[in-house]
PDB file of C-alpha atoms in Angstrom:
ATOM      1  CA  MET A1442     -44.106 -29.893  -4.022  1.00 30.00           C
ATOM      2  CA  VAL A1443     -47.609 -28.580  -3.421  1.00 34.00           C
ATOM      3  CA  VAL A1444     -47.070 -26.159  -0.546  1.00 32.00           C
ATOM      4  CA  GLN A1445     -44.248 -24.502  -2.443  1.00 31.00           C
ATOM      5  CA  GLN A1446     -46.688 -23.865  -5.269  1.00 31.00           C
ATOM      6  CA  TYR A1447     -48.858 -21.889  -2.863  1.00 28.00           C
ATOM      7  CA  ARG A1448     -45.962 -19.729  -1.782  1.00 32.00           C
ATOM      8  CA  ASP A1449     -44.452 -18.959  -5.162  1.00 33.00           C
ATOM      9  CA  GLY A1450     -47.266 -17.225  -6.992  1.00 39.00           C
ATOM     10  CA  GLY A1451     -49.623 -14.353  -6.507  1.00 43.00           C
ATOM     11  CA  GLY A1452     -53.301 -13.744  -7.197  1.00 44.00           C
ATOM     12  CA  ALA A1453     -54.801 -15.757 -10.019  1.00 45.00           C
ATOM     13  CA  ARG A1454     -51.486 -17.490 -10.661  1.00 45.00           C
ATOM     14  CA  ALA A1455     -51.399 -18.830  -7.098  1.00 46.00           C
ATOM     15  CA  VAL A1456     -54.970 -20.108  -7.343  1.00 44.00           C
ATOM     16  CA  ARG A1457     -54.371 -21.861 -10.651  1.00 45.00           C
ATOM     17  CA  ALA A1458     -51.174 -23.312  -9.210  1.00 46.00           C
ATOM     18  CA  LEU A1459     -53.298 -25.149  -6.675  1.00 49.00           C
ATOM     19  CA  ALA A1460     -56.101 -26.069  -9.053  1.00 47.00           C
ATOM     20  CA  VAL A1461     -53.740 -27.466 -11.671  1.00 46.00           C
ATOM     21  CA  ALA A1462     -50.459 -28.168  -9.874  1.00 47.00           C
ATOM     22  CA  GLY A1463     -52.126 -29.396  -6.721  1.00 51.00           C
ATOM     23  CA  VAL A1464     -54.032 -32.065  -8.631  1.00 49.00           C
ATOM     24  CA  ILE A1465     -51.917 -32.524 -11.739  1.00 40.00           C
ATOM     25  CA  ALA A1466     -48.328 -31.340 -11.489  1.00 41.00           C
ATOM     26  CA  VAL A1467     -47.099 -33.819  -8.892  1.00 36.00           C
ATOM     27  CA  THR A1468     -43.935 -35.248 -10.366  1.00 32.00           C
ATOM     28  CA  ALA A1469     -43.010 -38.846  -9.781  1.00 33.00           C
ATOM     29  CA  GLY A1470     -40.908 -38.951  -6.620  1.00 32.00           C
ATOM     30  CA  CYS A1471     -41.380 -35.268  -5.543  1.00 31.00           C
ATOM     31  CA  PHE A1472     -43.084 -34.106  -3.561  1.00 28.00           C
ATOM     32  CA  GLY A1473     -59.397 -26.292  24.213  1.00 30.00           C
ATOM     33  CA  GLY A1474     -61.993 -26.472  25.843  1.00 32.00           C
ATOM     34  CA  ASP A1475     -65.559 -27.588  25.200  1.00 34.00           C
ATOM     35  CA  ALA A1476     -68.570 -25.365  25.217  1.00 34.00           C
ATOM     36  CA  GLY A1477     -72.228 -26.104  24.894  1.00 36.00           C
ATOM     37  CA  SER A1478     -75.330 -25.052  26.688  1.00 35.00           C
ATOM     38  CA  GLY A1479     -76.877 -28.489  26.969  1.00 39.00           C
ATOM     39  CA  ALA A1480     -79.454 -28.081  24.221  1.00 42.00           C
ATOM     40  CA  SER A1481     -82.668 -30.050  24.524  1.00 41.00           C
ATOM     41  CA  ASP A1482     -83.563 -32.749  22.003  1.00 45.00           C
ATOM     42  CA  GLY A1483     -87.257 -31.842  22.233  1.00 44.00           C
ATOM     43  CA  SER A1484     -88.143 -34.434  24.867  1.00 40.00           C
ATOM     44  CA  GLY A1485     -86.748 -32.500  27.803  1.00 39.00           C
ATOM     45  CA  ARG A1486     -83.502 -34.489  27.815  1.00 37.00           C
ATOM     46  CA  ARG A1487     -80.168 -32.769  27.459  1.00 39.00           C
ATOM     47  CA  SER A1488     -78.508 -33.554  24.162  1.00 48.00           C
ATOM     48  CA  VAL A1489     -75.331 -35.582  24.626  1.00 45.00           C
ATOM     49  CA  ALA A1490     -74.018 -33.828  21.522  1.00 50.00           C
ATOM     50  CA  ALA A1491     -73.926 -30.533  23.395  1.00 53.00           C
ATOM     51  CA  ASP A1492     -72.389 -31.934  26.568  1.00 61.00           C
ATOM     52  CA  ARG A1493     -69.135 -33.505  25.406  1.00 84.00           C
ATOM     53  CA  PRO A1494     -68.132 -32.223  21.972  1.00 87.00           C
ATOM     54  CA  LEU A1495     -64.419 -32.964  22.372  1.00 89.00           C
ATOM     55  CA  ASP A1496     -65.144 -36.623  23.077  1.00 91.00           C
ATOM     56  CA  LEU A1497     -67.554 -36.905  20.169  1.00 92.00           C
ATOM     57  CA  LEU A1498     -65.216 -35.216  17.699  1.00 95.00           C
ATOM     58  CA  GLY A1499     -62.273 -37.271  18.902  1.00 94.00           C
ATOM     59  CA  GLN A1500     -64.262 -40.445  18.302  1.00 95.00           C
ATOM     60  CA  ALA A1501     -65.715 -39.408  14.922  1.00 96.00           C
ATOM     61  CA  ALA A1502     -63.125 -41.346  12.917  1.00 96.00           C
ATOM     62  CA  ASP A1503     -63.701 -44.490  15.005  1.00 96.00           C
ATOM     63  CA  VAL A1504     -67.473 -44.248  14.473  1.00 96.00           C
ATOM     64  CA  LEU A1505     -66.921 -44.027  10.718  1.00 97.00           C
ATOM     65  CA  VAL A1506     -64.757 -47.154  10.836  1.00 97.00           C
ATOM     66  CA  GLU A1507     -67.667 -48.989  12.470  1.00 96.00           C
ATOM     67  CA  ALA A1508     -70.012 -47.638   9.770  1.00 95.00           C
ATOM     68  CA  GLY A1509     -67.808 -49.070   6.992  1.00 96.00           C
ATOM     69  CA  GLY A1510     -68.413 -47.718   3.496  1.00 97.00           C
ATOM     70  CA  ALA A1511     -70.079 -44.483   2.438  1.00 98.00           C
ATOM     71  CA  GLU A1512     -70.685 -42.265  -0.539  1.00 98.00           C
ATOM     72  CA  THR A1513     -68.918 -38.931  -0.575  1.00 98.00           C
ATOM     73  CA  ARG A1514     -68.906 -35.571  -2.297  1.00 98.00           C
ATOM     74  CA  THR A1515     -66.007 -33.167  -2.003  1.00 97.00           C
ATOM     75  CA  SER A1516     -65.214 -29.606  -2.914  1.00 96.00           C
ATOM     76  CA  MET A1517     -62.008 -27.614  -2.580  1.00 95.00           C
ATOM     77  CA  GLU A1518     -62.218 -23.866  -3.020  1.00 94.00           C
ATOM     78  CA  THR A1519     -59.042 -21.838  -3.329  1.00 88.00           C
ATOM     79  CA  ALA A1520     -58.926 -18.063  -3.113  1.00 81.00           C
ATOM     80  CA  ALA A1521     -56.090 -15.577  -3.545  1.00 72.00           C
ATOM     81  CA  GLY A1522     -55.902 -12.032  -4.824  1.00 71.00           C
ATOM     82  CA  GLY A1523     -59.621 -11.906  -5.614  1.00 75.00           C
ATOM     83  CA  THR A1524     -59.544 -15.069  -7.749  1.00 80.00           C
ATOM     84  CA  ARG A1525     -61.521 -18.120  -6.682  1.00 85.00           C
ATOM     85  CA  VAL A1526     -61.350 -21.660  -8.099  1.00 89.00           C
ATOM     86  CA  THR A1527     -63.348 -24.738  -7.013  1.00 92.00           C
ATOM     87  CA  ILE A1528     -62.463 -28.393  -7.628  1.00 94.00           C
ATOM     88  CA  ARG A1529     -65.237 -30.954  -7.077  1.00 95.00           C
ATOM     89  CA  GLY A1530     -65.187 -34.684  -6.521  1.00 96.00           C
ATOM     90  CA  GLN A1531     -67.552 -37.594  -5.999  1.00 97.00           C
ATOM     91  CA  GLY A1532     -67.097 -41.236  -5.126  1.00 97.00           C
ATOM     92  CA  THR A1533     -67.091 -43.914  -2.429  1.00 98.00           C
ATOM     93  CA  TYR A1534     -64.866 -44.652   0.551  1.00 98.00           C
ATOM     94  CA  ASP A1535     -64.416 -47.562   2.961  1.00 98.00           C
ATOM     95  CA  PHE A1536     -63.337 -46.351   6.387  1.00 97.00           C
ATOM     96  CA  ARG A1537     -62.421 -49.851   7.530  1.00 96.00           C
ATOM     97  CA  THR A1538     -59.783 -50.334   4.857  1.00 96.00           C
ATOM     98  CA  GLN A1539     -59.160 -46.577   4.415  1.00 95.00           C
ATOM     99  CA  MET A1540     -59.513 -47.025   0.671  1.00 97.00           C
ATOM    100  CA  GLY A1541     -61.698 -45.139  -1.757  1.00 97.00           C
ATOM    101  CA  ARG A1542     -62.318 -44.078  -5.329  1.00 97.00           C
ATOM    102  CA  LEU A1543     -63.059 -40.507  -6.421  1.00 97.00           C
ATOM    103  CA  LYS A1544     -63.679 -38.740  -9.698  1.00 96.00           C
ATOM    104  CA  VAL A1545     -62.245 -35.225  -9.452  1.00 95.00           C
ATOM    105  CA  VAL A1546     -63.335 -32.535 -11.894  1.00 93.00           C
ATOM    106  CA  LEU A1547     -61.235 -29.449 -12.530  1.00 86.00           C
ATOM    107  CA  PRO A1548     -63.021 -26.170 -13.327  1.00 81.00           C
ATOM    108  CA  GLN A1549     -62.767 -25.031 -16.930  1.00 69.00           C
ATOM    109  CA  ASP A1550     -60.680 -21.974 -16.132  1.00 56.00           C
ATOM    110  CA  ALA A1551     -58.163 -24.137 -14.303  1.00 49.00           C
ATOM    111  CA  ALA A1552     -58.074 -26.975 -16.824  1.00 47.00           C
ATOM    112  CA  GLY A1553     -58.012 -24.578 -19.738  1.00 50.00           C
ATOM    113  CA  LYS A1554     -59.478 -25.062 -23.217  1.00 50.00           C
ATOM    114  CA  ASP A1555     -57.907 -26.009 -26.453  1.00 38.00           C
ATOM    115  CA  ALA A1556     -58.042 -23.905 -29.610  1.00 36.00           C
ATOM    116  CA  ALA A1557     -61.399 -25.412 -30.573  1.00 39.00           C
ATOM    117  CA  GLY A1558     -62.899 -24.494 -27.219  1.00 39.00           C
ATOM    118  CA  ALA A1559     -63.032 -28.064 -25.890  1.00 45.00           C
ATOM    119  CA  ASP A1560     -62.250 -28.811 -22.285  1.00 49.00           C
ATOM    120  CA  GLY A1561     -58.521 -29.195 -21.783  1.00 53.00           C
ATOM    121  CA  HIS A1562     -58.673 -32.014 -19.225  1.00 62.00           C
ATOM    122  CA  ARG A1563     -60.829 -35.042 -18.509  1.00 80.00           C
ATOM    123  CA  PRO A1564     -62.011 -35.882 -14.986  1.00 90.00           C
ATOM    124  CA  ILE A1565     -59.222 -37.399 -12.919  1.00 93.00           C
ATOM    125  CA  THR A1566     -59.814 -40.796 -11.324  1.00 95.00           C
ATOM    126  CA  GLU A1567     -58.206 -41.098  -7.912  1.00 96.00           C
ATOM    127  CA  LEU A1568     -57.706 -44.185  -5.758  1.00 97.00           C
ATOM    128  CA  LEU A1569     -57.045 -43.499  -2.084  1.00 96.00           C
ATOM    129  CA  ALA A1570     -55.166 -45.972   0.093  1.00 95.00           C
ATOM    130  CA  PRO A1571     -53.202 -45.777   3.364  1.00 92.00           C
ATOM    131  CA  GLY A1572     -50.024 -43.871   2.556  1.00 91.00           C
ATOM    132  CA  ALA A1573     -50.717 -43.667  -1.173  1.00 93.00           C
ATOM    133  CA  LEU A1574     -52.633 -41.743  -3.830  1.00 95.00           C
ATOM    134  CA  TYR A1575     -53.143 -43.116  -7.352  1.00 95.00           C
ATOM    135  CA  MET A1576     -54.253 -40.825 -10.195  1.00 94.00           C
ATOM    136  CA  LYS A1577     -55.369 -41.604 -13.752  1.00 92.00           C
ATOM    137  CA  ASN A1578     -56.032 -39.119 -16.556  1.00 85.00           C
ATOM    138  CA  ARG A1579     -53.777 -36.804 -14.658  1.00 71.00           C
ATOM    139  CA  GLY A1580     -52.509 -34.949 -17.666  1.00 66.00           C
ATOM    140  CA  ALA A1581     -49.430 -34.017 -19.618  1.00 66.00           C
ATOM    141  CA  GLY A1582     -46.993 -36.760 -20.469  1.00 77.00           C
ATOM    142  CA  VAL A1583     -48.781 -39.709 -18.826  1.00 85.00           C
ATOM    143  CA  PRO A1584     -50.162 -42.427 -21.141  1.00 87.00           C
ATOM    144  CA  ASP A1585     -53.918 -42.949 -20.965  1.00 85.00           C
ATOM    145  CA  ASP A1586     -53.574 -46.469 -19.584  1.00 87.00           C
ATOM    146  CA  LYS A1587     -51.124 -45.563 -16.819  1.00 91.00           C
ATOM    147  CA  TRP A1588     -51.536 -44.451 -13.209  1.00 95.00           C
ATOM    148  CA  VAL A1589     -49.413 -42.031 -11.205  1.00 93.00           C
ATOM    149  CA  ARG A1590     -48.661 -43.237  -7.681  1.00 94.00           C
ATOM    150  CA  ILE A1591     -47.691 -40.822  -4.897  1.00 92.00           C
ATOM    151  CA  ASP A1592     -46.410 -41.666  -1.427  1.00 93.00           C
ATOM    152  CA  THR A1593     -48.564 -39.334   0.677  1.00 91.00           C
ATOM    153  CA  THR A1594     -46.179 -39.499   3.630  1.00 89.00           C
ATOM    154  CA  THR A1595     -43.646 -37.575   1.510  1.00 89.00           C
ATOM    155  CA  LEU A1596     -46.059 -34.764   0.601  1.00 88.00           C
ATOM    156  CA  LYS A1597     -45.764 -31.468   2.441  1.00 85.00           C
ATOM    157  CA  ASP A1598     -49.538 -31.460   2.949  1.00 87.00           C
ATOM    158  CA  GLY A1599     -49.935 -35.183   3.659  1.00 86.00           C
ATOM    159  CA  ASN A1600     -52.527 -35.347   0.844  1.00 87.00           C
ATOM    160  CA  LEU A1601     -54.893 -33.019   2.650  1.00 90.00           C
ATOM    161  CA  LEU A1602     -54.885 -30.902  -0.517  1.00 88.00           C
ATOM    162  CA  THR A1603     -52.704 -32.483  -3.208  1.00 87.00           C
ATOM    163  CA  GLY A1604     -55.390 -34.577  -4.894  1.00 90.00           C
ATOM    164  CA  GLY A1605     -57.897 -31.723  -5.019  1.00 91.00           C
ATOM    165  CA  ALA A1606     -59.924 -33.510  -2.326  1.00 93.00           C
ATOM    166  CA  THR A1607     -59.062 -34.176   1.301  1.00 93.00           C
ATOM    167  CA  ASP A1608     -58.817 -37.890   2.024  1.00 94.00           C
ATOM    168  CA  PRO A1609     -62.053 -38.693   3.955  1.00 96.00           C
ATOM    169  CA  MET A1610     -60.265 -40.558   6.731  1.00 95.00           C
ATOM    170  CA  ALA A1611     -57.689 -37.793   7.109  1.00 94.00           C
ATOM    171  CA  ALA A1612     -60.518 -35.252   7.336  1.00 96.00           C
ATOM    172  CA  ALA A1613     -62.075 -37.240  10.173  1.00 97.00           C
ATOM    173  CA  GLU A1614     -58.751 -37.895  11.890  1.00 96.00           C
ATOM    174  CA  LEU A1615     -58.034 -34.161  11.935  1.00 96.00           C
ATOM    175  CA  LEU A1616     -60.883 -33.822  14.421  1.00 97.00           C
ATOM    176  CA  ARG A1617     -58.804 -35.801  16.937  1.00 96.00           C
ATOM    177  CA  GLY A1618     -56.812 -32.588  17.289  1.00 95.00           C
ATOM    178  CA  ALA A1619     -59.885 -30.473  18.044  1.00 95.00           C
ATOM    179  CA  ALA A1620     -59.748 -27.699  20.629  1.00 89.00           C
ATOM    180  CA  ASP A1621     -61.671 -24.513  21.478  1.00 89.00           C
ATOM    181  CA  VAL A1622     -64.854 -26.255  20.360  1.00 94.00           C
ATOM    182  CA  THR A1623     -68.284 -24.639  20.548  1.00 93.00           C
ATOM    183  CA  TYR A1624     -71.635 -26.303  19.968  1.00 93.00           C
ATOM    184  CA  ALA A1625     -73.471 -24.295  17.286  1.00 93.00           C
ATOM    185  CA  GLY A1626     -76.803 -26.089  17.549  1.00 93.00           C
ATOM    186  CA  LYS A1627     -78.987 -28.608  15.792  1.00 94.00           C
ATOM    187  CA  SER A1628     -80.102 -28.446  12.159  1.00 94.00           C
ATOM    188  CA  GLU A1629     -80.980 -30.666   9.204  1.00 95.00           C
ATOM    189  CA  LEU A1630     -78.675 -31.793   6.426  1.00 95.00           C
ATOM    190  CA  ALA A1631     -80.287 -33.630   3.492  1.00 92.00           C
ATOM    191  CA  GLY A1632     -83.172 -34.603   5.748  1.00 94.00           C
ATOM    192  CA  VAL A1633     -80.919 -35.880   8.562  1.00 95.00           C
ATOM    193  CA  THR A1634     -80.727 -34.234  11.996  1.00 96.00           C
ATOM    194  CA  VAL A1635     -77.152 -33.100  12.647  1.00 96.00           C
ATOM    195  CA  HIS A1636     -75.281 -31.355  15.436  1.00 95.00           C
ATOM    196  CA  HIS A1637     -72.966 -28.537  14.385  1.00 96.00           C
ATOM    197  CA  TYR A1638     -69.602 -27.899  16.049  1.00 96.00           C
ATOM    198  CA  ARG A1639     -67.051 -25.186  15.403  1.00 96.00           C
ATOM    199  CA  GLY A1640     -63.463 -25.355  16.527  1.00 96.00           C
ATOM    200  CA  ILE A1641     -59.762 -25.387  15.755  1.00 96.00           C
ATOM    201  CA  ALA A1642     -57.865 -28.566  14.913  1.00 96.00           C
ATOM    202  CA  ASP A1643     -54.180 -28.776  15.738  1.00 94.00           C
ATOM    203  CA  LEU A1644     -52.299 -30.771  13.089  1.00 93.00           C
ATOM    204  CA  GLY A1645     -49.608 -31.998  15.456  1.00 93.00           C
ATOM    205  CA  ARG A1646     -52.093 -33.181  18.073  1.00 94.00           C
ATOM    206  CA  ALA A1647     -54.201 -34.877  15.400  1.00 95.00           C
ATOM    207  CA  ALA A1648     -51.163 -36.692  13.990  1.00 94.00           C
ATOM    208  CA  ARG A1649     -50.177 -38.022  17.399  1.00 94.00           C
ATOM    209  CA  ALA A1650     -53.707 -39.319  18.057  1.00 94.00           C
ATOM    210  CA  ALA A1651     -54.328 -40.690  14.554  1.00 93.00           C
ATOM    211  CA  SER A1652     -54.600 -44.329  13.575  1.00 92.00           C
ATOM    212  CA  PRO A1653     -51.347 -45.953  12.411  1.00 92.00           C
ATOM    213  CA  GLN A1654     -52.517 -45.882   8.767  1.00 90.00           C
ATOM    214  CA  SER A1655     -53.088 -42.105   8.848  1.00 91.00           C
ATOM    215  CA  ARG A1656     -50.278 -41.064  11.167  1.00 92.00           C
ATOM    216  CA  GLY A1657     -47.543 -40.803   8.541  1.00 89.00           C
ATOM    217  CA  ALA A1658     -49.460 -38.487   6.214  1.00 89.00           C
ATOM    218  CA  LEU A1659     -50.756 -36.268   9.029  1.00 91.00           C
ATOM    219  CA  SER A1660     -47.291 -36.078  10.565  1.00 91.00           C
ATOM    220  CA  ALA A1661     -45.962 -34.866   7.215  1.00 88.00           C
ATOM    221  CA  ALA A1662     -48.697 -32.214   7.117  1.00 87.00           C
ATOM    222  CA  ALA A1663     -47.897 -31.116  10.664  1.00 87.00           C
ATOM    223  CA  LYS A1664     -44.303 -30.480   9.581  1.00 84.00           C
ATOM    224  CA  GLY A1665     -45.053 -29.020   6.157  1.00 78.00           C
ATOM    225  CA  PHE A1666     -47.862 -26.536   6.807  1.00 80.00           C
ATOM    226  CA  SER A1667     -46.966 -23.009   7.793  1.00 74.00           C
ATOM    227  CA  LYS A1668     -49.825 -22.997  10.333  1.00 79.00           C
ATOM    228  CA  ASP A1669     -50.758 -25.888  12.619  1.00 85.00           C
ATOM    229  CA  ALA A1670     -54.182 -24.452  13.491  1.00 91.00           C
ATOM    230  CA  VAL A1671     -56.980 -25.487  11.102  1.00 94.00           C
ATOM    231  CA  PRO A1672     -60.456 -24.000  11.762  1.00 96.00           C
ATOM    232  CA  PHE A1673     -63.317 -26.402  11.086  1.00 97.00           C
ATOM    233  CA  ASP A1674     -67.081 -26.839  11.076  1.00 98.00           C
ATOM    234  CA  ALA A1675     -68.229 -30.412  11.708  1.00 97.00           C
ATOM    235  CA  TYR A1676     -71.741 -31.876  11.535  1.00 97.00           C
ATOM    236  CA  LEU A1677     -72.465 -35.180  13.311  1.00 97.00           C
ATOM    237  CA  ASP A1678     -75.733 -37.116  13.178  1.00 95.00           C
ATOM    238  CA  GLU A1679     -77.530 -38.629  16.168  1.00 94.00           C
ATOM    239  CA  ASP A1680     -75.340 -41.741  15.910  1.00 94.00           C
ATOM    240  CA  GLY A1681     -72.133 -39.704  16.050  1.00 94.00           C
ATOM    241  CA  ARG A1682     -71.366 -40.248  12.349  1.00 96.00           C
ATOM    242  CA  LEU A1683     -69.650 -37.394  10.568  1.00 97.00           C
ATOM    243  CA  ARG A1684     -71.986 -36.143   7.838  1.00 98.00           C
ATOM    244  CA  LYS A1685     -70.171 -32.973   6.805  1.00 98.00           C
ATOM    245  CA  VAL A1686     -66.900 -31.299   7.688  1.00 98.00           C
ATOM    246  CA  ARG A1687     -65.326 -28.128   6.371  1.00 97.00           C
ATOM    247  CA  HIS A1688     -61.666 -27.305   7.022  1.00 96.00           C
ATOM    248  CA  ARG A1689     -60.062 -23.939   6.295  1.00 94.00           C
ATOM    249  CA  PHE A1690     -56.361 -23.984   5.467  1.00 88.00           C
ATOM    250  CA  THR A1691     -54.403 -20.748   5.118  1.00 78.00           C
ATOM    251  CA  PHE A1692     -50.934 -20.232   3.671  1.00 70.00           C
ATOM    252  CA  SER A1693     -48.823 -17.156   4.227  1.00 63.00           C
ATOM    253  CA  SER A1694     -46.508 -16.212   1.393  1.00 59.00           C
ATOM    254  CA  GLU A1695     -44.565 -13.281   0.049  1.00 62.00           C
ATOM    255  CA  GLY A1696     -47.487 -12.621  -2.282  1.00 65.00           C
ATOM    256  CA  PRO A1697     -51.219 -12.640  -1.476  1.00 69.00           C
ATOM    257  CA  GLU A1698     -52.430 -14.937   1.280  1.00 72.00           C
ATOM    258  CA  VAL A1699     -53.891 -18.150  -0.129  1.00 79.00           C
ATOM    259  CA  SER A1700     -56.862 -19.777   1.595  1.00 85.00           C
ATOM    260  CA  VAL A1701     -58.241 -23.229   0.857  1.00 91.00           C
ATOM    261  CA  VAL A1702     -61.658 -24.402   2.055  1.00 95.00           C
ATOM    262  CA  SER A1703     -62.066 -28.178   1.821  1.00 96.00           C
ATOM    263  CA  THR A1704     -65.560 -29.612   2.330  1.00 97.00           C
ATOM    264  CA  LEU A1705     -66.491 -33.289   2.679  1.00 98.00           C
ATOM    265  CA  LEU A1706     -70.044 -34.696   2.614  1.00 98.00           C
ATOM    266  CA  LEU A1707     -70.776 -38.295   3.664  1.00 98.00           C
ATOM    267  CA  TYR A1708     -73.986 -40.277   3.113  1.00 97.00           C
ATOM    268  CA  GLY A1709     -75.223 -43.751   2.157  1.00 96.00           C
ATOM    269  CA  PHE A1710     -73.452 -45.435   5.076  1.00 96.00           C
ATOM    270  CA  GLY A1711     -73.044 -49.206   4.904  1.00 94.00           C
ATOM    271  CA  LEU A1712     -72.404 -49.174   1.172  1.00 93.00           C
ATOM    272  CA  PRO A1713     -70.102 -52.024   0.030  1.00 94.00           C
ATOM    273  CA  VAL A1714     -66.935 -50.451  -1.417  1.00 96.00           C
ATOM    274  CA  THR A1715     -64.386 -52.385  -3.450  1.00 94.00           C
ATOM    275  CA  VAL A1716     -61.165 -50.710  -4.555  1.00 96.00           C
ATOM    276  CA  THR A1717     -58.613 -52.578  -6.649  1.00 95.00           C
ATOM    277  CA  LEU A1718     -55.207 -50.953  -6.804  1.00 96.00           C
ATOM    278  CA  PRO A1719     -53.331 -51.027 -10.128  1.00 95.00           C
ATOM    279  CA  ASP A1720     -50.589 -53.564 -10.774  1.00 95.00           C
ATOM    280  CA  GLU A1721     -46.991 -52.422 -10.805  1.00 94.00           C
ATOM    281  CA  ASP A1722     -46.816 -52.564 -14.589  1.00 93.00           C
ATOM    282  CA  ALA A1723     -49.694 -50.053 -14.763  1.00 94.00           C
ATOM    283  CA  ILE A1724     -47.757 -47.436 -12.756  1.00 94.00           C
ATOM    284  CA  TYR A1725     -46.115 -44.660 -14.764  1.00 91.00           C
ATOM    285  CA  THR A1726     -42.515 -44.084 -13.725  1.00 83.00           C
ATOM    286  CA  GLY A1727     -41.443 -41.463 -16.274  1.00 71.00           C
ATOM    287  CA  GLU A1728     -41.197 -37.717 -15.963  1.00 64.00           C
ATOM    288  CA  ILE A1729     -44.437 -35.784 -15.644  1.00 60.00           C
ATOM    289  CA  ARG A1730     -44.695 -32.495 -17.500  1.00 54.00           C
ATOM    290  CA  GLN A1731     -46.365 -29.511 -15.894  1.00 49.00           C
ATOM    291  CA  GLY A1732     -48.877 -27.841 -18.142  1.00 46.00           C
TER     292      GLY A1732
END
């Protein structure tokens, strides 16, 4: 149970609990108002992006569905008690089918090293699908040719954090719960003009407004998180496509407060994405060791 991991430890132990337990130690079967000054686009016209941020953010997931496939990079930084750990991922995602494939890399201090100094864990391959997360090379006790399958609607975090990368569609759907939004201006991201918004997303509101495929996981997160309010920074291009979003999750515990910053980058829109889920006989059903 991932959220429990956050609450049990302190300092470095809590951070490594997320970096390792959040991605690896998932046992089989467990676990406003708008603001904006009406910025000009350089031609004397008022930028639509500044005029109706709540509408644009609420529609961001729908715009991505129209765009289809995209390439993505992810990072998840966890901090507690002065210790900071970052998990990175890269892959492709199809917003029409809500399916994707990511390669997630654990940092060396989280994965550990063996006695010879070699990395203690290979990159984890993850397949994302509505209501499910599949992981391969996920560590102790799982045969190399087997996948671990997790029902994301049963996770306390709805797979916003469990896989070490926020599901791209869930990240976009969270913006349906946006409130207290401010327009932070126009900038460039990888050569693309983007409009920057800051705000707070309410998990419960986002879950109620989400697509049927995402609703179960987000509803689980709305019940499982200790705080419903999730601060975010979102960057939309001139076509309303989400190019970057950063969410900040915070967990209160008896020990040090644990914060998680999840960042998603999207590019290469229109890319054909094919994801083939493993057959039933490729799913590991045994006990998964932690460590």
